[in-house]
Amino acid sequence: MITPADLVLEELERDALTELVNIAVSRAAKNLREMVGRQVFLSVPRINLVGRQQAIDILDEREMDRLVAVHQVFEGDITGRALLIFPEERSLELVRAVAGPDHSLEDIIDLEQEALAETGNIILNSCLATIANLLRRSLRVSLPEVIRGTGTDFFNLAPPPLPGEVVLFLYINFTVKDNDITGYIAMLMDMPSLAVLKGLLCEFIERIGGTDK
Amino acid sequence: MLNTSHDNSTPILDALDCGIIVLGYQRQVTAWNAWIAAASNIRTTEATGKSMEELFPGRPLGPILVAVNEALEAGASSLLTPTLHPALLGLRTRAGQPLIHSISIRPIGAIGAYECLIQISDVTGAMRREAVLRQRQNARYDAVMESAAEAILTLDDTGAIQGANSAAEVLFEIDKASLAGQPSARLFVEGDRWSQLHDASRSGQQIVHREVSVKRRNGSTRHLEASISRWSGGAKQFTTAFLRDVTDRLSSQLKLKTLNETLEQRVADATGERDMIWRVSQDLFVVTDFGLKCQSVNPAWTEHLGLDESEVEGKAFEDFVHPEDVAAVTRLSLSDSRVVVRDLDLRMRANDGRFIWYSWQFMPRNNQYYAAGRDINVRRNLEDQLRQSQKMEAVGQLTGGIAHDFNNMLGVVISGLNLIQRRVDRGESGVHQLIAAATEGAHKAAMLTQRLLAFSRQQPLSPESLDVGRMVQDMSELLRRTLGEHVTLNTVVQSDDGAVLADPSQLENVLVNLAVNARDAMPQGGTLTIETSALLVDQSVAADHGISPGPYVLIAVRDTGSGMSAEVLERAFEPFFTTKGVGKGTGLGLSQVFGFVKQSGGYVNIDSKLGVGTTISIWLPRHNGPADGARRANSQDVANGKPEELILVVEDEASVRQLTMQMLEDLDYSVISAENGVEGLRILEDRGDVSLLLTDVVMPGMNGREFADAAVELRPDLRVLFTSGYARDAIVRNGIIDPNVQLLQKPATLQALAQKVRLVLDN
C-alpha cells in the first residue's frame, strides 16, 4: 500500500512541478488575454502535496466565506479532478475583469456562471494541457462546471473519493485590472495517478538534467 | 452531405438540432452537418477539407483556435459562451436573423490520436427571452435608480461597488464605469466607519439614516445620510446603500442652532442688563404677590431705607408704609381688578424711623406686582411747604377778617372798661351792665382764639374717659336752648354704647358747633337727631378710612335741613369756608370738628343731600376704662380760697401776672409772684409755706416744665398748675397733656381759674 508519505515529492520534483505549472499558467494568461483583450497576470508561487482532509482544512482555515469552483475531470495516464477555487465574494470582480466594464450589475450576475466557467476552463485547460504536453502524456478533459460550497463539498464530490487520494494544491494569484485575486488550483488524484505523475516528473527532470549534463 | 470517415453517422449528424464540425489533426474540416451548413450558408462539400480560418475569414476565431489546439494537443474540452463571445461565427437563422450560439470544443477519438469536435448550439431564443426580461426589468429598475435624487450604490460582500446610479456619479464625481469594482470605503471621508456600517448591514442589521461624509474635488464636504440594506442575487449577497445629501438641511439646522444659541446669548444679555438696572437703580424696586407680600427687592432699599433684602422679603409691603398711607396699600391688595396703578404716593419707613415719600407704580403681571418707587421726598417737602405757605396766606387773609371781629370785641371791652373807669372815678355805681358787656366781648374773643387753635390742631386736649351717651343727654337742655323753639331735638342713646377717650369740653364744642350748623340749615324749623351707637371697625374698613380697626362709638348728628351741594360738601371741612353771611360764622366750625376728631384718632364723615338734610357721623375710638363721673355742672359758683393758702404765680408777662394775682387775691388766696423760674425757685427756697405753684409754660430761659420739675424736687408736696394758651410746648406730647399734669388754658375766666386752682389744691 502506498501512502501519501511515501509519495511526498522530492524537492527537485516539486521545483520541477512548480516550473511546469508556472509555464502552464503563463499560457493560460496568454489565452485569457486573447479572450478579454487586456493584460492578465497569473502566477503560482507555491505548490503543496497534501492529503484530501488536509486540503479541506487549509481551505477552511484560509477562507471564511463561501467558495466557488470551476470543476473539470481529467482522464488518461493520470486521472482525477481539477478545481479552480475562489472566494465567492471575489468572483464578481473576476467576472467584471474578464467581461469588461460595460456590463450592469445585473448582467454581471447573469454572466457570472458562464464567465467563471470559461475563465476557469481556460486556466485549467492550460495547466492540464501544458503538464500533459511537457510530460508527453495525453489527457482527456471534460467540459467545465461551476460549483459552489466549501472545501468539504469540493473534495467530496460524487463518486465517493477513494481512500488515499491526494491533492496537488497550487496557490494561484490573478492580477486583472488592478485587482489581485488569490485562488487555488487543486488537482485531486488517486495514488496511482500520483505515482505516475512522480514518475513522469522524474523522467522530465532526467531529460532536463540530461541536457544540462 | 457526407464526410468519408463518418459515413455511418452522417444521417444522425444531419438530424441533430445543433451544429457539428469535426476537425482532423491538421485542423481541416472532416465533418460538417446540415445544421451548420444552413446556419453558415456553406455547403458541406465546400467546407470539407478547409480550415476554420478559410471558412470564416475575418471572424474573431482566436478563442476557438486556442480551444481546438487544447483539444487536439492536450485532450482538453472548452466552452465558449455567447455572452463573452458574441457572434463568433456570424451564423444566421433560417429567417436570416443573427443566430446566437454557444460552442463547445472537445477531443474525440483515442488518446494521442485526437480529432476535434466543435458543437454549436442555438441559444438565440433563450438569449432573446432573457434579454427581453432583463430589458423590462432594467427599465423599471433604471427608472427608479436613475430618477432617484439619492446616490445609490450596490456593493458586493467585499464592499466593492457593483452598481451605481447617475446621482452617485454626480456625488462622487466619478463615472459609473470607474466606480464599478472600486472599494466603496475609499469614497468616504471616514472609510473605516463606512466599512463598519457595511459590515453591520451584511450581518443583517438595518442601517438607517447614518451620517457619513464625502470630500468633493473643490474641497467642500457633503454630509450624507446613509441607509443600507442587504439583498441576495442568486447565490450572492449584495448590499445597496442610499445616500441622501443632507448638507443643506444640516447647514440650515446649524444656522437655526446658531440662531438659537445667539438668542440665548441675547436673552442672557438682556437679562444681564435688567439685572444691572435692578441693581444700580436709585428707585425702589419690589416684586410682590397679589397680596402685596414682598418677594424680592433691589439694593436701593438698603441704600435709601437701610433695609436689607432679608428684612423686607417675605414681609407685607404695608409694613414699610406710613400708617396713614396703609389704607391705600390695603385697597390695592384687596382689589380684585389687577390694574396698573400709577403715581401712588406713599411714605416709606426707613430703618431709622424716618419716613420718605415715594411715588409708586404697580404693574400686575404673572400673578405678581412689579413695583417701582421713586423718591419724591423733595417734591413732597416742597408741596408741604407750599401748603404751609398757602395756609399762612390763608391765615393772613383771615387775620383781616378776624381783626375786624376781634377789634369789635376788644372795642366792647375797652370802651366798657373806659366807661367803668370814668364812672368809678366819679364815684358812681351802676357799672354792672358795662362790666357784663365787656366780659361778653372778652369771652367772644377767647372763643375765637380757641377755634383758631383747634383748627391748627395745636389746641391742647385733656382727654378723659367719657360716656358719650350720657354726655349727649346731659347736654340736651343746653342744645335745645341753642336750637331754638322751631327745631325739635331727638336723642337716641344706648346705655352701653361705651366710653371714648376725648377732651370733654372739645367734644361739647363739637356738638354745639354741629347743632348750630344744623339750626342754621333749618331756618324754617325741623328735627335734629343725635344718635350714638357702638361700631366695630374691621381691617378693610379701617384701611379705607385711615383709622385703626377695633371698637368705635358712632355719634350721628342728623338734620332735616337744606343739605349741601356737592361743591359745598367737598369744601365743608376747609377752614374759613362758610356759607354763612359775614359776621355770622368764622368758617372754622367744621374744620374744628375735623381737627378734633382726627386728633382723637377718629373719623368724621358728611352725608348730605340737597333739600333732604345732612348727617354728620363721628367715629371715636371706644375706650375701655371707666367713665369719669358726670361732667361737672357748669356752675356759676366761684370756689373761693383761704388766706392761708399761699400761691406762687410765675409769669414772664407782667400784665398777665398782675391780673392773675389780682384774681387770686379776689378769691381770697395769698399770692406771691416771680418773673421767671430762677426767681421762683429762690422764693420757694425762702418760703416753705407755698401750697400751689401756678406757672406759665412758655417762658424765656427755664421753661415752666423745667421749673416745675425743679420746684417739685425742692418741695415734693408742692401742687403745680400749668397755664398756657399754646400746646406746642414742654408739657404736651402729641397735643395731649400728660394725665398727671394739670393745665389751665389761657385766657381763663375767673370761674375757670377758681375751679382749677381749687381742684388742684383739693386733690
CSV table of C-alpha atoms in Angstrom, one decimal, chain B residues 29-359:
chain,number,residue,atom,x,y,z
B,29,VAL,CA,-12.9,20.0,-41.6
B,30,THR,CA,-13.7,16.3,-41.7
B,31,ALA,CA,-17.4,16.6,-40.8
B,32,TRP,CA,-19.9,19.5,-41.4
B,33,ASN,CA,-23.5,18.6,-40.7
B,34,ALA,CA,-26.7,20.0,-42.3
B,35,TRP,CA,-27.4,22.4,-39.4
B,36,ILE,CA,-24.1,24.2,-39.7
B,37,ALA,CA,-24.4,24.2,-43.5
B,38,ALA,CA,-27.7,26.0,-43.2
B,39,ALA,CA,-26.5,28.4,-40.5
B,40,SER,CA,-23.2,29.3,-42.1
B,41,ASN,CA,-24.6,29.1,-45.7
B,42,ILE,CA,-21.6,26.9,-46.5
B,43,ARG,CA,-22.4,23.6,-48.0
B,44,THR,CA,-20.7,20.5,-46.7
B,45,THR,CA,-18.9,19.9,-50.0
B,46,GLU,CA,-17.5,23.4,-49.8
B,47,ALA,CA,-16.5,23.1,-46.2
B,48,THR,CA,-14.8,19.8,-46.2
B,49,GLY,CA,-11.1,19.8,-46.1
B,50,LYS,CA,-10.9,23.5,-45.3
B,51,SER,CA,-9.6,25.1,-42.2
B,52,MET,CA,-11.8,27.3,-40.0
B,53,GLU,CA,-9.8,30.4,-41.0
B,54,GLU,CA,-10.7,29.7,-44.6
B,55,LEU,CA,-14.4,29.1,-43.8
B,56,PHE,CA,-14.9,32.1,-41.5
B,57,PRO,CA,-12.5,34.7,-42.8
B,58,GLY,CA,-12.4,37.9,-40.7
B,59,ARG,CA,-14.2,36.3,-37.8
B,60,PRO,CA,-12.6,36.6,-34.3
B,61,LEU,CA,-11.6,32.9,-34.2
B,62,GLY,CA,-8.9,33.2,-31.6
B,63,PRO,CA,-10.7,31.6,-28.7
B,64,ILE,CA,-11.9,28.8,-31.0
B,65,LEU,CA,-8.5,28.1,-32.3
B,66,VAL,CA,-7.0,28.1,-28.8
B,67,ALA,CA,-9.6,25.6,-27.7
B,68,VAL,CA,-9.1,23.5,-30.8
B,69,ASN,CA,-5.4,23.4,-30.0
B,70,GLU,CA,-6.0,22.4,-26.4
B,71,ALA,CA,-8.4,19.7,-27.6
B,72,LEU,CA,-6.1,18.2,-30.2
B,73,GLU,CA,-2.9,18.5,-28.3
B,74,ALA,CA,-3.9,18.0,-24.7
B,75,GLY,CA,-7.3,16.4,-25.0
B,76,ALA,CA,-8.9,19.4,-23.2
B,77,SER,CA,-12.5,20.4,-23.6
B,78,SER,CA,-13.5,24.1,-23.9
B,79,LEU,CA,-16.7,26.0,-23.7
B,80,LEU,CA,-17.3,29.3,-25.4
B,81,THR,CA,-20.4,31.2,-24.5
B,82,PRO,CA,-22.2,33.9,-26.5
B,83,THR,CA,-22.1,36.3,-23.5
B,84,LEU,CA,-18.4,36.5,-23.6
B,85,HIS,CA,-18.0,35.7,-27.3
B,86,PRO,CA,-20.9,37.2,-29.2
B,87,ALA,CA,-21.4,36.2,-32.9
B,88,LEU,CA,-18.2,34.2,-33.1
B,89,LEU,CA,-19.0,32.6,-36.4
B,90,GLY,CA,-21.6,35.1,-37.8
B,91,LEU,CA,-24.3,32.5,-38.2
B,92,ARG,CA,-27.8,33.2,-39.3
B,93,THR,CA,-31.2,31.6,-38.6
B,94,ARG,CA,-33.3,30.2,-41.3
B,95,ALA,CA,-35.2,33.5,-41.3
B,96,GLY,CA,-31.9,35.3,-41.8
B,97,GLN,CA,-31.7,36.7,-38.2
B,98,PRO,CA,-28.4,36.6,-36.3
B,99,LEU,CA,-28.0,33.3,-34.7
B,100,ILE,CA,-26.7,33.4,-31.2
B,101,HIS,CA,-24.7,30.4,-30.3
B,102,SER,CA,-22.5,28.7,-27.8
B,103,ILE,CA,-19.7,26.5,-28.8
B,104,SER,CA,-18.1,23.5,-27.0
B,105,ILE,CA,-14.9,22.1,-28.3
B,106,ARG,CA,-13.8,18.6,-27.3
B,107,PRO,CA,-11.3,16.0,-28.4
B,108,ILE,CA,-12.7,12.9,-29.9
B,109,GLY,CA,-11.1,9.6,-30.7
B,110,ALA,CA,-8.3,7.7,-28.9
B,111,ILE,CA,-5.9,9.4,-26.5
B,112,GLY,CA,-3.0,10.6,-28.5
B,113,ALA,CA,-4.9,10.5,-31.9
B,114,TYR,CA,-7.5,13.1,-31.4
B,115,GLU,CA,-9.8,14.8,-33.7
B,116,CYS,CA,-11.7,17.9,-32.5
B,117,LEU,CA,-15.4,18.0,-32.2
B,118,ILE,CA,-16.9,21.5,-32.4
B,119,GLN,CA,-20.5,21.6,-31.3
B,120,ILE,CA,-22.6,24.7,-31.9
B,121,SER,CA,-25.9,25.2,-30.0
B,122,ASP,CA,-28.6,27.8,-30.9
B,123,VAL,CA,-29.3,29.8,-27.8
B,124,THR,CA,-31.0,32.7,-29.7
B,125,GLY,CA,-34.4,32.0,-28.2
B,126,ALA,CA,-33.2,31.7,-24.6
B,127,MET,CA,-30.9,34.8,-25.0
B,128,ARG,CA,-33.7,36.9,-26.6
B,129,ARG,CA,-36.1,35.9,-23.8
B,130,GLU,CA,-33.6,36.7,-21.2
B,131,ALA,CA,-32.8,40.0,-22.9
B,132,VAL,CA,-36.4,41.0,-23.1
B,133,LEU,CA,-36.9,40.1,-19.4
B,134,ARG,CA,-33.8,41.9,-18.4
B,135,GLN,CA,-34.6,44.9,-20.5
B,136,ARG,CA,-38.1,45.1,-19.0
B,137,GLN,CA,-36.7,44.7,-15.5
B,138,ASN,CA,-33.9,47.1,-16.2
B,139,ALA,CA,-36.3,49.7,-17.5
B,140,ARG,CA,-38.2,49.6,-14.2
B,141,TYR,CA,-35.0,49.4,-12.3
B,142,ASP,CA,-33.4,52.2,-14.2
B,143,ALA,CA,-36.4,54.3,-13.8
B,144,VAL,CA,-36.1,54.0,-10.1
B,145,MET,CA,-32.4,54.2,-9.9
B,146,GLU,CA,-31.9,57.0,-12.3
B,147,SER,CA,-34.7,59.2,-11.1
B,148,ALA,CA,-33.6,58.9,-7.5
B,149,ALA,CA,-32.1,62.1,-6.0
B,150,GLU,CA,-30.2,59.9,-3.7
B,151,ALA,CA,-26.9,58.3,-4.8
B,152,ILE,CA,-27.4,54.6,-4.9
B,153,LEU,CA,-24.5,52.2,-4.7
B,154,THR,CA,-24.8,48.4,-4.8
B,155,LEU,CA,-21.9,46.7,-3.1
B,156,ASP,CA,-20.8,43.1,-3.0
B,157,ASP,CA,-19.7,41.4,0.1
B,158,THR,CA,-16.2,42.9,-0.1
B,159,GLY,CA,-17.6,46.4,-0.2
B,160,ALA,CA,-16.6,46.8,-3.9
B,161,ILE,CA,-19.1,48.8,-6.0
B,162,GLN,CA,-21.1,46.6,-8.3
B,163,GLY,CA,-23.6,49.2,-9.3
B,164,ALA,CA,-24.1,53.0,-9.2
B,165,ASN,CA,-26.7,55.4,-10.4
B,166,SER,CA,-26.3,58.7,-12.1
B,167,ALA,CA,-26.8,60.6,-8.8
B,168,ALA,CA,-23.8,58.7,-7.5
B,169,GLU,CA,-21.8,59.8,-10.5
B,170,VAL,CA,-22.6,63.4,-9.6
B,171,LEU,CA,-22.0,63.0,-5.9
B,172,PHE,CA,-18.7,61.2,-6.2
B,173,GLU,CA,-17.6,63.0,-9.4
B,174,ILE,CA,-16.6,59.6,-10.9
B,175,ASP,CA,-18.3,58.0,-13.8
B,176,LYS,CA,-20.2,54.7,-13.3
B,177,ALA,CA,-17.7,52.6,-15.2
B,178,SER,CA,-14.9,53.9,-13.0
B,179,LEU,CA,-16.9,53.4,-9.9
B,180,ALA,CA,-17.6,49.8,-10.7
B,181,GLY,CA,-15.3,47.4,-8.8
B,182,GLN,CA,-13.9,50.2,-6.6
B,183,PRO,CA,-13.8,49.5,-2.9
B,184,SER,CA,-16.5,51.8,-1.7
B,185,ALA,CA,-14.8,52.7,1.6
B,186,ARG,CA,-12.3,54.9,-0.2
B,187,LEU,CA,-15.1,57.2,-1.4
B,188,PHE,CA,-15.9,58.4,2.1
B,189,VAL,CA,-14.1,60.7,4.5
B,190,GLU,CA,-14.5,58.2,7.3
B,191,GLY,CA,-13.7,55.0,5.4
B,192,ASP,CA,-13.5,52.8,8.5
B,193,ARG,CA,-16.8,54.0,9.7
B,194,TRP,CA,-18.3,53.2,6.3
B,195,SER,CA,-16.9,49.7,6.4
B,196,GLN,CA,-18.4,49.2,9.8
B,197,LEU,CA,-21.8,50.3,8.5
B,198,HIS,CA,-21.4,48.0,5.6
B,199,ASP,CA,-20.4,45.0,7.8
B,200,ALA,CA,-23.3,45.7,10.1
B,201,SER,CA,-25.7,45.7,7.1
B,202,ARG,CA,-24.2,42.5,5.8
B,203,SER,CA,-24.8,40.8,9.2
B,204,GLY,CA,-28.5,41.7,8.8
B,205,GLN,CA,-28.6,44.9,10.8
B,206,GLN,CA,-30.9,47.6,9.3
B,207,ILE,CA,-28.8,50.7,8.7
B,208,VAL,CA,-31.0,53.8,8.6
B,209,HIS,CA,-30.0,57.5,8.3
B,210,ARG,CA,-26.4,57.1,9.5
B,211,GLU,CA,-24.2,60.1,8.9
B,212,VAL,CA,-21.2,59.9,6.6
B,213,SER,CA,-19.5,62.5,4.5
B,214,VAL,CA,-17.8,62.9,1.2
B,215,LYS,CA,-15.0,65.2,0.2
B,216,ARG,CA,-15.5,66.9,-3.1
B,217,ARG,CA,-12.9,67.9,-5.5
B,218,ASN,CA,-13.4,71.6,-4.7
B,219,GLY,CA,-12.6,70.8,-1.1
B,220,SER,CA,-16.1,71.1,0.2
B,221,THR,CA,-17.7,68.4,2.3
B,222,ARG,CA,-21.1,67.0,1.6
B,223,HIS,CA,-22.9,65.4,4.5
B,224,LEU,CA,-24.8,62.3,3.7
B,225,GLU,CA,-27.4,60.2,5.4
B,226,ALA,CA,-26.8,56.6,4.5
B,227,SER,CA,-29.4,53.8,4.6
B,228,ILE,CA,-28.0,50.4,3.8
B,229,SER,CA,-29.9,47.1,3.3
B,230,ARG,CA,-28.8,43.7,2.0
B,231,TRP,CA,-30.3,41.5,-0.6
B,232,SER,CA,-29.3,38.4,-2.4
B,233,GLY,CA,-28.9,38.0,-6.1
B,234,GLY,CA,-28.8,34.3,-6.9
B,235,ALA,CA,-26.1,32.8,-4.7
B,236,LYS,CA,-24.6,36.1,-3.8
B,237,GLN,CA,-25.2,38.7,-1.2
B,238,PHE,CA,-25.4,42.4,-2.0
B,239,THR,CA,-26.0,45.5,-0.1
B,240,THR,CA,-27.5,48.6,-1.6
B,241,ALA,CA,-26.7,52.0,0.0
B,242,PHE,CA,-29.0,55.0,-0.4
B,243,LEU,CA,-27.1,58.2,0.2
B,244,ARG,CA,-29.1,61.3,0.7
B,245,ASP,CA,-27.3,64.6,0.6
B,246,VAL,CA,-28.3,66.4,3.8
B,247,THR,CA,-25.7,69.1,3.7
B,248,ASP,CA,-28.2,71.9,3.1
B,249,ARG,CA,-30.5,70.6,5.7
B,250,LEU,CA,-27.7,70.3,8.2
B,251,SER,CA,-26.5,73.8,7.4
B,252,SER,CA,-30.0,75.2,8.0
B,253,GLN,CA,-30.1,73.2,11.2
B,254,LEU,CA,-26.8,74.6,12.1
B,255,LYS,CA,-27.9,78.1,11.3
B,256,LEU,CA,-31.1,77.6,13.4
B,257,LYS,CA,-29.0,76.2,16.2
B,258,THR,CA,-26.6,79.2,16.0
B,259,LEU,CA,-29.6,81.5,15.9
B,260,ASN,CA,-31.0,79.7,19.0
B,261,GLU,CA,-27.7,79.9,20.7
B,262,THR,CA,-27.3,83.6,20.0
B,263,LEU,CA,-30.9,84.1,21.0
B,264,GLU,CA,-29.9,82.6,24.4
B,265,GLN,CA,-27.0,84.9,24.4
B,266,ARG,CA,-29.2,87.9,23.5
B,267,VAL,CA,-31.7,86.9,26.2
B,268,ALA,CA,-28.8,86.5,28.7
B,269,ASP,CA,-27.5,89.9,27.7
B,270,ALA,CA,-31.0,91.5,28.1
B,271,THR,CA,-31.4,89.7,31.4
B,272,GLY,CA,-28.0,90.9,32.5
B,273,GLU,CA,-28.9,94.4,31.5
B,274,ARG,CA,-32.1,94.2,33.5
B,275,ASP,CA,-30.3,92.7,36.4
B,276,MET,CA,-27.8,95.6,36.2
B,277,ILE,CA,-30.7,98.1,36.1
B,278,TRP,CA,-32.2,96.3,39.1
B,279,ARG,CA,-29.0,96.7,41.0
B,280,VAL,CA,-28.0,100.2,40.1
B,281,SER,CA,-31.4,101.8,40.1
B,282,GLN,CA,-31.9,104.5,42.7
B,283,ASP,CA,-35.6,103.8,42.6
B,284,LEU,CA,-37.0,101.2,44.9
B,285,PHE,CA,-38.0,98.0,43.0
B,286,VAL,CA,-40.1,95.3,44.6
B,287,VAL,CA,-41.8,92.2,43.2
B,288,THR,CA,-44.8,91.2,45.3
B,289,ASP,CA,-47.6,88.7,45.1
B,290,PHE,CA,-51.1,90.0,44.7
B,291,GLY,CA,-51.4,90.1,48.4
B,292,LEU,CA,-48.5,92.6,48.3
B,293,LYS,CA,-46.2,90.3,50.1
B,294,CYS,CA,-42.6,91.3,49.1
B,295,GLN,CA,-40.8,88.6,47.2
B,296,SER,CA,-37.7,90.4,46.1
B,297,VAL,CA,-36.4,93.9,46.4
B,298,ASN,CA,-33.4,95.7,44.9
B,299,PRO,CA,-30.4,97.0,46.7
B,300,ALA,CA,-31.9,100.6,46.6
B,301,TRP,CA,-33.9,99.5,49.6
B,302,THR,CA,-30.7,99.0,51.6
B,303,GLU,CA,-29.1,102.2,50.2
B,304,HIS,CA,-32.0,104.5,50.8
B,305,LEU,CA,-34.1,102.9,53.6
B,306,GLY,CA,-31.4,101.0,55.3
B,307,LEU,CA,-33.4,97.8,54.9
B,308,ASP,CA,-31.7,94.6,53.9
B,309,GLU,CA,-33.4,92.3,51.5
B,310,SER,CA,-33.8,89.8,54.3
B,311,GLU,CA,-35.6,92.3,56.3
B,312,VAL,CA,-38.1,93.0,53.6
B,313,GLU,CA,-38.6,89.8,51.6
B,314,GLY,CA,-41.4,87.7,52.9
B,315,LYS,CA,-43.0,90.7,54.7
B,316,ALA,CA,-46.1,92.6,53.8
B,317,PHE,CA,-45.4,95.7,51.8
B,318,GLU,CA,-47.6,97.8,54.1
B,319,ASP,CA,-45.2,97.0,56.9
B,320,PHE,CA,-42.9,99.6,55.4
B,321,VAL,CA,-45.5,102.2,54.7
B,322,HIS,CA,-46.6,105.1,56.9
B,323,PRO,CA,-49.7,104.1,59.0
B,324,GLU,CA,-51.7,106.9,57.4
B,325,ASP,CA,-50.8,105.6,53.9
B,326,VAL,CA,-51.6,102.0,54.7
B,327,ALA,CA,-55.2,102.4,53.6
B,328,ALA,CA,-54.2,103.0,50.0
B,329,VAL,CA,-52.0,100.0,50.0
B,330,THR,CA,-54.6,97.8,51.6
B,331,ARG,CA,-57.1,98.9,49.0
B,332,LEU,CA,-54.7,97.7,46.3
B,333,SER,CA,-54.0,94.3,47.9
B,334,LEU,CA,-57.7,93.7,48.4
B,335,SER,CA,-58.8,94.8,45.0
B,336,ASP,CA,-59.8,92.1,42.6
B,337,SER,CA,-59.0,94.0,39.5
B,338,ARG,CA,-55.3,93.7,38.8
B,339,VAL,CA,-54.8,97.0,37.2
B,340,VAL,CA,-51.8,99.2,36.7
B,341,VAL,CA,-51.5,101.6,39.5
B,342,ARG,CA,-49.7,104.8,38.8
B,343,ASP,CA,-48.3,107.6,41.0
B,344,LEU,CA,-49.4,106.2,44.3
B,345,ASP,CA,-47.6,108.4,46.8
B,346,LEU,CA,-46.6,106.6,49.9
B,347,ARG,CA,-44.4,107.4,52.8
B,348,MET,CA,-41.9,104.6,53.3
B,349,ARG,CA,-40.5,103.9,56.7
B,350,ALA,CA,-36.7,103.9,56.8
B,351,ASN,CA,-34.9,101.7,59.2
B,352,ASP,CA,-34.1,104.7,61.4
B,353,GLY,CA,-37.8,105.6,61.7
B,354,ARG,CA,-37.8,108.4,59.2
B,355,PHE,CA,-40.5,108.5,56.5
B,356,ILE,CA,-39.6,109.2,53.0
B,357,TRP,CA,-42.1,109.9,50.2
B,358,TYR,CA,-42.1,107.6,47.2
B,359,SER,CA,-44.3,107.7,44.2
